[in-house]
Short mmCIF file of C-alpha atoms in Angstrom, two decimals:
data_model
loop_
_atom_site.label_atom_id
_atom_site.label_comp_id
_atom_site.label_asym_id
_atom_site.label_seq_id
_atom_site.Cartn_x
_atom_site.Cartn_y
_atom_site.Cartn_z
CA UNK A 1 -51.15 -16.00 -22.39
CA UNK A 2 -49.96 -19.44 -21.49
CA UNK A 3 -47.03 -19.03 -23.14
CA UNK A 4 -45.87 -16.10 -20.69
CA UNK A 5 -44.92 -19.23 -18.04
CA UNK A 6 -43.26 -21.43 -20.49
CA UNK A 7 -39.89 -21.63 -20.48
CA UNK A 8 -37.44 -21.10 -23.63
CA UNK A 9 -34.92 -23.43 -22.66
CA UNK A 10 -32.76 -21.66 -25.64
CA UNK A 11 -33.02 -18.70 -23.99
CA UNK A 12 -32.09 -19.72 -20.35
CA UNK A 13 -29.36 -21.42 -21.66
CA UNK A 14 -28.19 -18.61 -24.12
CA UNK A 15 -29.39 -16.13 -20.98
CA UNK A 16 -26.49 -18.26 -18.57
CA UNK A 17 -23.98 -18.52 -21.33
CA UNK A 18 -24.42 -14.41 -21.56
CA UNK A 19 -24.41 -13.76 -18.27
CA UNK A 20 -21.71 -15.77 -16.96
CA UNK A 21 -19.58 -14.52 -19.70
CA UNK A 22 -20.09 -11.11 -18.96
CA UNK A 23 -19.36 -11.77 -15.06
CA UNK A 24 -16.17 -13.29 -16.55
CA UNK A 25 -14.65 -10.76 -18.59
CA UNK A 26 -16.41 -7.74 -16.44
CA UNK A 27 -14.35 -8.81 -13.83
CA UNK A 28 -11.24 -9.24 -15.54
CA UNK A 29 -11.44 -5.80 -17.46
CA UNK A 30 -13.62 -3.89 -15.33
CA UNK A 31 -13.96 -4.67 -11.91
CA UNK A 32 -10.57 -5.93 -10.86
CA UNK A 33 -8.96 -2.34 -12.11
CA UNK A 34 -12.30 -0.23 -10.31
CA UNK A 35 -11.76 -2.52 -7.07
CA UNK A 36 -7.96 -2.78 -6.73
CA UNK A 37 -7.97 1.54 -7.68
CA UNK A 38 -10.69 1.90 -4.52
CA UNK A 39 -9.30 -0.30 -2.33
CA UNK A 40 -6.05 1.32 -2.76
CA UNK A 41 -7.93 4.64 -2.50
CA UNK A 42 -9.51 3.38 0.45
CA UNK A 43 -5.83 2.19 1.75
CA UNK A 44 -4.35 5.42 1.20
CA UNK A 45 -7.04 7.20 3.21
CA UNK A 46 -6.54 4.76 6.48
CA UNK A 47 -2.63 5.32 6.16
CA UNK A 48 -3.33 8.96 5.82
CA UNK A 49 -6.19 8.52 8.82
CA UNK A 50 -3.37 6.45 10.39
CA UNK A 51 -0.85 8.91 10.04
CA UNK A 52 -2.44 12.00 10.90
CA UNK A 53 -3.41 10.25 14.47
CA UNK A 54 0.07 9.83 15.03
CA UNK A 55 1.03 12.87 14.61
CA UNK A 56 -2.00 13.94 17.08
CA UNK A 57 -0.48 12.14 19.48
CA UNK A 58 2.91 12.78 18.76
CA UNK A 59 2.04 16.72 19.18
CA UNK A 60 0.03 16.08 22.51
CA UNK A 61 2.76 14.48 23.69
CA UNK A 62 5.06 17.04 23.30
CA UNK A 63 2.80 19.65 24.26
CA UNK A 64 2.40 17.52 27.48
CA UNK A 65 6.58 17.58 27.46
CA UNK A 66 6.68 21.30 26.82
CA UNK A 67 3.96 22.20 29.88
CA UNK A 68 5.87 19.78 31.98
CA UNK A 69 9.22 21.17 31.21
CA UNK A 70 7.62 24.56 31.82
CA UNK A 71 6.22 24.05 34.97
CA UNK A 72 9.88 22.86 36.01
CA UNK A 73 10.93 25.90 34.57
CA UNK A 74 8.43 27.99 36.53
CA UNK A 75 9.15 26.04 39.43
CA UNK A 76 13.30 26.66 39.34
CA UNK A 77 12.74 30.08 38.69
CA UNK A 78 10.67 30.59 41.70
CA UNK A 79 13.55 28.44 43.47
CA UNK A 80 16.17 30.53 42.35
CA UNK A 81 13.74 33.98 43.03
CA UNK A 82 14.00 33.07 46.49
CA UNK A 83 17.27 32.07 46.53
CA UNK A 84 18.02 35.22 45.02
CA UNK A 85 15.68 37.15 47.11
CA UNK A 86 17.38 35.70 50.70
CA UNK A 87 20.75 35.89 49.28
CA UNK A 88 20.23 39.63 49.15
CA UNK A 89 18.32 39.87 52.27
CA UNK A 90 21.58 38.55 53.98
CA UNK A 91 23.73 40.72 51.62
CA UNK A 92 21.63 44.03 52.66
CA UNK A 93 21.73 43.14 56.57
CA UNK A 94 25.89 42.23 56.05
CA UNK A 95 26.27 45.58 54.28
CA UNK A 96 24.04 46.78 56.83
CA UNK A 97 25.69 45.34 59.60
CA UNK A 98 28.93 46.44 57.84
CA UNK A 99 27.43 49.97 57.97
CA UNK A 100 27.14 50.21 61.42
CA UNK A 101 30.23 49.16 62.02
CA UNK A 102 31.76 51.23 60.52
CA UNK A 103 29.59 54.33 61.53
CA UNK A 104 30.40 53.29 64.86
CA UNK A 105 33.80 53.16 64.43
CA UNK A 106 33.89 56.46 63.18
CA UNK A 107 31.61 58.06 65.72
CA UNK A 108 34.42 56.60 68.17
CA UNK A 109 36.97 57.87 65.86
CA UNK A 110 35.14 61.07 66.42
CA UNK A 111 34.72 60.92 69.99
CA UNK A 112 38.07 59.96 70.10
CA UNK A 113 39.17 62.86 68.40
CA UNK A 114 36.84 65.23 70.27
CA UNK A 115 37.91 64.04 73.35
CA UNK A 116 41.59 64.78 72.25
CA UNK A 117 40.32 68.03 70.76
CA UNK A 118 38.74 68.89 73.87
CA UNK A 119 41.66 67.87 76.08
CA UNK A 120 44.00 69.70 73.53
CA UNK A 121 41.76 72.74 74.55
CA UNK A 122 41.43 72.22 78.21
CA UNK A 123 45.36 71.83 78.19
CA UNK A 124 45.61 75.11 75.99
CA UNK A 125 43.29 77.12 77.97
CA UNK A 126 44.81 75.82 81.60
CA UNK A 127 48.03 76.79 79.13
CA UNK A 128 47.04 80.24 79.06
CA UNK A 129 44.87 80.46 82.37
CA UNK A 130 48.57 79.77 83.84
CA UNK A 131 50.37 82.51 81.78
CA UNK A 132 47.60 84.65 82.39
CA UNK A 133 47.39 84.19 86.41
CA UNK A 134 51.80 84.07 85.83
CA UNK A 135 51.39 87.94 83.88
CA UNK A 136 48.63 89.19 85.81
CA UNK A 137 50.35 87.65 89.42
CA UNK A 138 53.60 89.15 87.96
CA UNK A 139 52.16 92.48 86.73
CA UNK A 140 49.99 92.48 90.86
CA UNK A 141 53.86 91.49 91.74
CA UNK A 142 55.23 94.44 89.88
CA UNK A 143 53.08 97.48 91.71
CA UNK A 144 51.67 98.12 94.32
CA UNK A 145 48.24 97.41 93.95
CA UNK A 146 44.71 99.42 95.59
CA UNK A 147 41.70 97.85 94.96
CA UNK A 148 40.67 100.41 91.99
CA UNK A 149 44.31 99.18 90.10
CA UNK A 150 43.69 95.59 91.06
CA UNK A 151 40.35 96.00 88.96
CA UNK A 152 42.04 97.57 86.43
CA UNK A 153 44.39 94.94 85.97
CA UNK A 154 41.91 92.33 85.87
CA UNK A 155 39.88 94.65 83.50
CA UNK A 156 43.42 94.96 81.32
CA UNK A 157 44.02 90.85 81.65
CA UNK A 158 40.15 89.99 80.49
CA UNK A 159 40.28 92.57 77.65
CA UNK A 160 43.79 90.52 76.64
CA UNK A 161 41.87 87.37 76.73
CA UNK A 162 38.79 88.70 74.71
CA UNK A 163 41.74 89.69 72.21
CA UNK A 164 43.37 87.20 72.45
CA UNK B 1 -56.88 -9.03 -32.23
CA UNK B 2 -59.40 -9.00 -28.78
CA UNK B 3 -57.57 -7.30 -25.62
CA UNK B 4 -55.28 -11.00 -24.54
CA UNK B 5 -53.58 -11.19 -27.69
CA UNK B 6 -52.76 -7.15 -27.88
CA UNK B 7 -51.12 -7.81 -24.40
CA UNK B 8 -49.27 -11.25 -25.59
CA UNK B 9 -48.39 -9.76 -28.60
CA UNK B 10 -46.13 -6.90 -26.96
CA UNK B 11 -45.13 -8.50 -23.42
CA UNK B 12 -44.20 -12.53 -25.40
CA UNK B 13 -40.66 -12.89 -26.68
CA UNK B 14 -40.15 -12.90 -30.40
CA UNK B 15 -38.69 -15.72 -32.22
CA UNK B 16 -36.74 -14.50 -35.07
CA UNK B 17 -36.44 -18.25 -36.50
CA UNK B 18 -32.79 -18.71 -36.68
CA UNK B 19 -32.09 -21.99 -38.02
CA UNK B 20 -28.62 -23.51 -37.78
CA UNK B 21 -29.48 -27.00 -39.78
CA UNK B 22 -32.37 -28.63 -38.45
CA UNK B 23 -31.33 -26.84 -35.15
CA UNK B 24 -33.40 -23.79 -33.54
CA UNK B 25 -31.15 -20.88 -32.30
CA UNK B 26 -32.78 -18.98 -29.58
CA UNK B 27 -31.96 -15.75 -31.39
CA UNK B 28 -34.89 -14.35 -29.73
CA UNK B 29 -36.24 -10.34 -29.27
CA UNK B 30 -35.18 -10.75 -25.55
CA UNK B 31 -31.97 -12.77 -26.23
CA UNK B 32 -30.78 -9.94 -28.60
CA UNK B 33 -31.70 -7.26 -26.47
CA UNK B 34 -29.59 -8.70 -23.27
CA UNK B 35 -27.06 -9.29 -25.75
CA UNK B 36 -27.16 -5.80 -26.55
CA UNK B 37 -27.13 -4.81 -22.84
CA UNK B 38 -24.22 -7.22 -21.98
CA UNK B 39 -22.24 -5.57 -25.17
CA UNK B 40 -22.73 -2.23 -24.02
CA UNK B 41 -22.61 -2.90 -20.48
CA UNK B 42 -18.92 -4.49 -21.82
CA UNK B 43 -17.62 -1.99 -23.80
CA UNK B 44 -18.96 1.08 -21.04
CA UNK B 45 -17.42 -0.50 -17.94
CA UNK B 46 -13.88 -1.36 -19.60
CA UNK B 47 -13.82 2.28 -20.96
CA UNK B 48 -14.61 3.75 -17.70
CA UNK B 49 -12.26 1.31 -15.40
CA UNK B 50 -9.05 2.36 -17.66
CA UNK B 51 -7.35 5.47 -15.93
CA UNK B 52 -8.57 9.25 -17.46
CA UNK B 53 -6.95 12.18 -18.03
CA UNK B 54 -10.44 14.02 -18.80
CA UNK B 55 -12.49 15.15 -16.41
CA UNK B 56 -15.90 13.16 -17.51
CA UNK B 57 -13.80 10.02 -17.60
CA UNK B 58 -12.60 10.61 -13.70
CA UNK B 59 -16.19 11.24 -12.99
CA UNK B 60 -17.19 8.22 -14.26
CA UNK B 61 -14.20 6.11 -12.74
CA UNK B 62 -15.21 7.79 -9.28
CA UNK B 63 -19.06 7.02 -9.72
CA UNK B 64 -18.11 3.40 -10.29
CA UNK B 65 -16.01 3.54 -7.21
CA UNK B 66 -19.12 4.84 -5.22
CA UNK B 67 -20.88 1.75 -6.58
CA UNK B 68 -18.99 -0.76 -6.48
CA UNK B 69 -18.31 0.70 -2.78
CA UNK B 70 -22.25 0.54 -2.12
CA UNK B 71 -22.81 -2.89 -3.28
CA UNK B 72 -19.31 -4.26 -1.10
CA UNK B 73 -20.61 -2.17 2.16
CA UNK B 74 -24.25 -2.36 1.48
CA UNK B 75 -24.96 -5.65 -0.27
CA UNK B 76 -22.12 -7.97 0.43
CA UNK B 77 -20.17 -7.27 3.21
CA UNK B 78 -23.09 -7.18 5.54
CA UNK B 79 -24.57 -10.39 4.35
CA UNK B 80 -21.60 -12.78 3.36
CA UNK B 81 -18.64 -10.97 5.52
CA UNK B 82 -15.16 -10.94 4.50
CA UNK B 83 -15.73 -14.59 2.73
CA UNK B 84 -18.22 -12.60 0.43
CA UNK B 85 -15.13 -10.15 -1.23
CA UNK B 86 -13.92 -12.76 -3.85
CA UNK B 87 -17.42 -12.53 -4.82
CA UNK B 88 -17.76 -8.77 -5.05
CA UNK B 89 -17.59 -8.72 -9.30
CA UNK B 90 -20.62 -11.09 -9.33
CA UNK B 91 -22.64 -9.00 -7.62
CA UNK B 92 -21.82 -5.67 -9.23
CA UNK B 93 -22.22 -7.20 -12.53
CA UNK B 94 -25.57 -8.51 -11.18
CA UNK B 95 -27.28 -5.29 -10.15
CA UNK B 96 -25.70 -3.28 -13.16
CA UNK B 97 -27.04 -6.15 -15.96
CA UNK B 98 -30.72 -6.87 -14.03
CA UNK B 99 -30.94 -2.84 -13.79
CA UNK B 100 -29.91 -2.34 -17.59
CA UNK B 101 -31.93 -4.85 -18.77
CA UNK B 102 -35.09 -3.60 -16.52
CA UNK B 103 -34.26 -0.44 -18.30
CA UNK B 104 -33.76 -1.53 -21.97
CA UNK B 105 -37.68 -1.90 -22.22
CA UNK B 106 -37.79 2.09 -22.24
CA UNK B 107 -35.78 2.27 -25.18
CA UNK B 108 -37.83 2.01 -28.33
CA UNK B 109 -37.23 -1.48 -30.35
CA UNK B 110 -35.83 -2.92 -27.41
CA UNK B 111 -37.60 -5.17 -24.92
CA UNK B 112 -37.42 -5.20 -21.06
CA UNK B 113 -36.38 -8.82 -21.46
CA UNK B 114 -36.66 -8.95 -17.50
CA UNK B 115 -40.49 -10.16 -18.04
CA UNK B 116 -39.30 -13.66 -19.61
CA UNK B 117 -39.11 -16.32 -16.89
CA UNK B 118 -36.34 -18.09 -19.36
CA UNK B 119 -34.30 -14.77 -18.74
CA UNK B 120 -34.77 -14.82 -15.10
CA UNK B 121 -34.82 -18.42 -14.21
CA UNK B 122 -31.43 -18.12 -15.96
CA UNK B 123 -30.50 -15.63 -13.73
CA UNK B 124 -31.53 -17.40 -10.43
CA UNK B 125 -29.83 -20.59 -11.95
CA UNK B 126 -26.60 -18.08 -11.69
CA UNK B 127 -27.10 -17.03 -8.60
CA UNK B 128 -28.38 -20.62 -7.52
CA UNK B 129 -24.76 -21.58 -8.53
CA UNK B 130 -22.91 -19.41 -6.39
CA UNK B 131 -25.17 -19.80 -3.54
CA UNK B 132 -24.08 -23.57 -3.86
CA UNK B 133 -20.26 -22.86 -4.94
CA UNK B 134 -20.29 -20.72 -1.72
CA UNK B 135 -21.45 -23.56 0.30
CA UNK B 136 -18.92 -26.17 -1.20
CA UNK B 137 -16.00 -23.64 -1.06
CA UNK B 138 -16.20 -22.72 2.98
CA UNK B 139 -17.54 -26.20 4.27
CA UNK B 140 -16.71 -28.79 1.79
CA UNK B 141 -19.61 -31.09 0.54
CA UNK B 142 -20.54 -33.11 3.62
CA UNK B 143 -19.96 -29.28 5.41
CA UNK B 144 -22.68 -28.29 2.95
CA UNK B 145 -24.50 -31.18 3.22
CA UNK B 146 -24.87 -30.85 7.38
CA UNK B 147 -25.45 -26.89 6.89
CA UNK B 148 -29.06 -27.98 5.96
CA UNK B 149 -29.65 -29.56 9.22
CA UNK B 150 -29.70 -26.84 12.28
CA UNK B 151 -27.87 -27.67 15.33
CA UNK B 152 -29.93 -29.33 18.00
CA UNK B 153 -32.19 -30.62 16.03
CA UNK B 154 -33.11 -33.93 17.62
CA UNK B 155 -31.58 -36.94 15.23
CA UNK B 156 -35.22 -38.48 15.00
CA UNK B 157 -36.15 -34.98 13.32
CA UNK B 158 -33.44 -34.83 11.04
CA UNK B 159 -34.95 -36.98 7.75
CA UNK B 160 -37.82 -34.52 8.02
CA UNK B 161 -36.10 -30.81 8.56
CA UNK B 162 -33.31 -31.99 5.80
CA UNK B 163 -35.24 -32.03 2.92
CA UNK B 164 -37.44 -29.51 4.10
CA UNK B 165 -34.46 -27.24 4.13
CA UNK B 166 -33.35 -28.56 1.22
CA UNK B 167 -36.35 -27.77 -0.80
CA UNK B 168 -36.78 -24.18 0.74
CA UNK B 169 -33.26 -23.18 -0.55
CA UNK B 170 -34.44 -24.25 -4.13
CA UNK B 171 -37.59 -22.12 -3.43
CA UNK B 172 -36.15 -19.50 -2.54
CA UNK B 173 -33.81 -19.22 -5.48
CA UNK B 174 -36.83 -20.54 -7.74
CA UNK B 175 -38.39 -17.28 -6.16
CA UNK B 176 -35.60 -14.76 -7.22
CA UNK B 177 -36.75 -15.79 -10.53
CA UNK B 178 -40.58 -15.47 -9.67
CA UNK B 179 -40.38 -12.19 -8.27
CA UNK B 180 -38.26 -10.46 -10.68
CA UNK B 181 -40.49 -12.12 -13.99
CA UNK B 182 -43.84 -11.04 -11.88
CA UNK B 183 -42.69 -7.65 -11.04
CA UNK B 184 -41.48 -6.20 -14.53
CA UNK B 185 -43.93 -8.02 -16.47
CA UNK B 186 -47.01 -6.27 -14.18
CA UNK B 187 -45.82 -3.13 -15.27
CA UNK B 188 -45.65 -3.65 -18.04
CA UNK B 189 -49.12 -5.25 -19.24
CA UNK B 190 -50.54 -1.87 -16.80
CA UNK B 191 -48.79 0.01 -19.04
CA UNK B 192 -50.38 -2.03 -22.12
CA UNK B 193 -53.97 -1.65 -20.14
CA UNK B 194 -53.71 2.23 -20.08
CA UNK B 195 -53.00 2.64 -23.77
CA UNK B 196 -55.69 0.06 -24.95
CA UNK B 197 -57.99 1.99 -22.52
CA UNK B 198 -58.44 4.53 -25.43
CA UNK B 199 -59.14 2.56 -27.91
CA UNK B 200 -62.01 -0.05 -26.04
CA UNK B 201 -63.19 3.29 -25.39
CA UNK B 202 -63.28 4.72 -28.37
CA UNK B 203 -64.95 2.03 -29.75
CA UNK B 204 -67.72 2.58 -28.10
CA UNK B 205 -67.69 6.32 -29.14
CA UNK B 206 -65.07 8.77 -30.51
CA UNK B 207 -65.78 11.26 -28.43
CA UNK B 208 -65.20 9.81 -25.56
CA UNK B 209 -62.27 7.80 -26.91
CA UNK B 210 -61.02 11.47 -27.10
CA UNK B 211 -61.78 12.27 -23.68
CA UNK B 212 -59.77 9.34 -22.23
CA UNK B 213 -56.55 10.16 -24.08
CA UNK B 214 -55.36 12.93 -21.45
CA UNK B 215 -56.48 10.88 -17.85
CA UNK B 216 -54.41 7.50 -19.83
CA UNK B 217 -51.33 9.97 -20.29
CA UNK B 218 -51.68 10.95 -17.31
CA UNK B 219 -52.25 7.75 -16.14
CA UNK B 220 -49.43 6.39 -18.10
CA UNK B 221 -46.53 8.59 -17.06
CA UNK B 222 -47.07 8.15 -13.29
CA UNK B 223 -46.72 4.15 -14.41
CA UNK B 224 -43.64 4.71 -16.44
CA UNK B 225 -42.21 6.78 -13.22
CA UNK B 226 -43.20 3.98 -11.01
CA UNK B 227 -41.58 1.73 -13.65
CA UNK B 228 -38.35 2.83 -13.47
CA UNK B 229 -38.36 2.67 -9.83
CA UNK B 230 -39.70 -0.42 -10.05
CA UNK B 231 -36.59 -1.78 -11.64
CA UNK B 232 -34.41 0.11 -9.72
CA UNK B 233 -35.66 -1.66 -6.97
CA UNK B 234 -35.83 -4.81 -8.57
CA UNK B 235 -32.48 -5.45 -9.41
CA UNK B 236 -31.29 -4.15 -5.67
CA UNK B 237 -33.74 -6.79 -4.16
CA UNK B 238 -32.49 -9.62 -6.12
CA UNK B 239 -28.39 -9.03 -5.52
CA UNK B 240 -29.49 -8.55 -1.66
CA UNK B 241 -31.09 -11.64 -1.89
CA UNK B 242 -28.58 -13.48 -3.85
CA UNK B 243 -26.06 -12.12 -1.03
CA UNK B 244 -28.26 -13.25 2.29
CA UNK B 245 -28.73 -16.92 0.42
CA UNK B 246 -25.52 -17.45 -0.01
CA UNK B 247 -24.46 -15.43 3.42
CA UNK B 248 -26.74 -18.34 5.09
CA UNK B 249 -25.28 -20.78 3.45
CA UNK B 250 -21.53 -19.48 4.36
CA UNK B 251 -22.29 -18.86 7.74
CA UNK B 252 -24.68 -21.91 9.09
CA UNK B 253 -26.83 -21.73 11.71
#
């Protein structure tokens, strides 16, 4: 059992020999291909990582670009509602204005023409109310007139008027 | 043959009596066996690191990636930092050839070579190299040479704590070798113990040499399972101790 703890310098030294010769080529035909393939791996996944935060922020920003370009938006149409909005409030009061105007004018117009109407008439009817008191004053003229022919005569003028 | 000599018998390292001249080759049972390990371990490792158009090859590329990812971000990284990365094949060929070699011992014919202090003093000489290249290559020699003294320790303590430190860096890779040698050789001579337990007993009678044969089975698998997490665990605890050593020495207190 003593000879479990005593070294065989032959086999430490073939052991190191073995060892460190297997480090050697290992890492020349093994481990330099499975590193440099998994750290490019591992590069391709940060560039990708990389990348795809860009882009994040790329997007936010132009979503932040889009809401702030529609709140302008939102903003000049409101502007441009009430622009729109007082431009026809002062259009409907000129066209009412306009309106009224022009009703007036032709309610004067109207009375105008009324009042020329109604003069036209009062001229005719004085017109006739002459000829009339001329022909009845001529016809009273003509005869010699009681008080029962004098009522006839006026009877005969108004039925003429009435006629007439 | 009494019980001791069984035990030496199976756990001692055949010579084969190689003679080159007058000169002994150490063409031993263990020195063949990590020969055999280091061949295979060769020939599997270059396959698999080529590029593969079949799907078992890219399965086996990709597992290699996971490990040699676990022993950068697990084993060196934390332990040596960035200094340790030039250093990264050395440790993934450590783990991979203790762990084999741990293993070989299940395979019939072949010895767990692990239990021979020759094979793992030679393996903490390795490591005892790097430890010591690591030193020289970040601080130069007199760099090194300070490293072994902490800072503020009083000058008049100095010829005391140096060769203290001194000596407890040789322990502790004098240790690596220790621990590994202890650990696999235990299990083994347990397992050795649990077989012979049928025969002492059935020496005494058959019938209950009979009787003992299903509790040593028994017995004996739970070993074998402890066994092979045994060197699992093994070979992890001496690359993460190979990586603090030399991470101390690297970055001195």
């Amino acid at each position: 059992m003593q000879d479990l703890l005593k070294p065989d310098w032959g086999v430490l030294a073939l052991t190191v020999l073995n060892f460190a010769l297997l480090v050697f080529l290992l890492a020349k035909f093994a481990w330099k291909p499975i590193i440099g393939a998994l750290e490019k791996r591992e590069q391709q996944v940060r560039t990708d990582k990389e990348m795809a935060e860009k882009a994040r922020l790329e997007s936010q920003q132009i979503k932040q670009e889009l809401d702030d370009r529609l709140a302008h938006i939102s903003q000049e149409a409101a502007q441009k509602m009430a622009q729109a909005v007082k431009m026809a409030e002062a259009q409907q009061a000129q066209i009412i204005a306009a309106a009224k105007e022009q009703s007036a004018a032709i309610l004067a117009q109207a009375q105008e023409q009324i009042t020329a109407e109604k003069n036209k008439a009062f001229a005719q009817v004085q017109n006739q109310i002459a000829q009339l008191s001329m022909m009845a004053a001529s016809r009273i003229l003509a005869q010699e007139v009681d008080e029962k022919s004098a009522a006839r005569v006026v009877e005969d003028v108004l039925k003429e008027v009435k006629t007439k | 043959m009494n019980v001791s000599e069984i035990i030496s018998h199976h756990i001692l390292d055949h010579d084969f009596g190689v003679m080159l001249g007058n000169v002994r080759l150490p063409i031993t049972a263990h020195s063949v066996t990590i020969f055999c390990v280091s061949l295979f371990l060769l020939g599997a490792l270059t396959w698999i690191a080529q590029a593969h158009k079949n799907r078992a090859g890219r399965l086996l590329t990709t597992l290699m990636e996971e490990y040699v990812s676990f022993i950068r971000d697990g084993v060196v990284l934390p332990n040596m930092g960035a200094e340790g990365r030039s250093m990264l094949p050395y440790f993934c060929t450590l783990f991979l050839f203790i762990l084999s070699v741990n293993l070989a011992g299940m395979i019939p014919n072949m010895k767990t070579a692990t239990s021979n202090i020759s094979v793992t003093a030679a393996l903490a000489l390795c490591s005892g190299m790097l430890i010591l290249y690591s030193g020289l290559k970040y601080h130069g020699l007199m760099g090194f040479i300070k490293g072994f003294v902490p800072s503020g320790t009083p000058l008049w303590l100095v010829p005391l704590v140096f060769p203290l430190e001194v000596v407890s860096t040789v322990i502790k890779v004098c240790v690596l070798a220790i621990r590994l040698f202890a650990n696999m050789l235990s299990g083994h001579m347990v397992l050795l113990c649990l077989l012979i337990i049928v025969f002492v007993v059935g020496q005494m009678h058959w019938a209950a040499g009979v009787g003992s044969v299903l509790p040593a089975m028994a017995l004996e698998i739970f070993m074998t399972c402890l066994e092979l997490l045994v060197a699992f665990l093994q070979a992890y605890v001496f690359t993460l101790l190979t990586a603090i050593f030399a991470g101390s020495v690297i970055h001195t207190h």
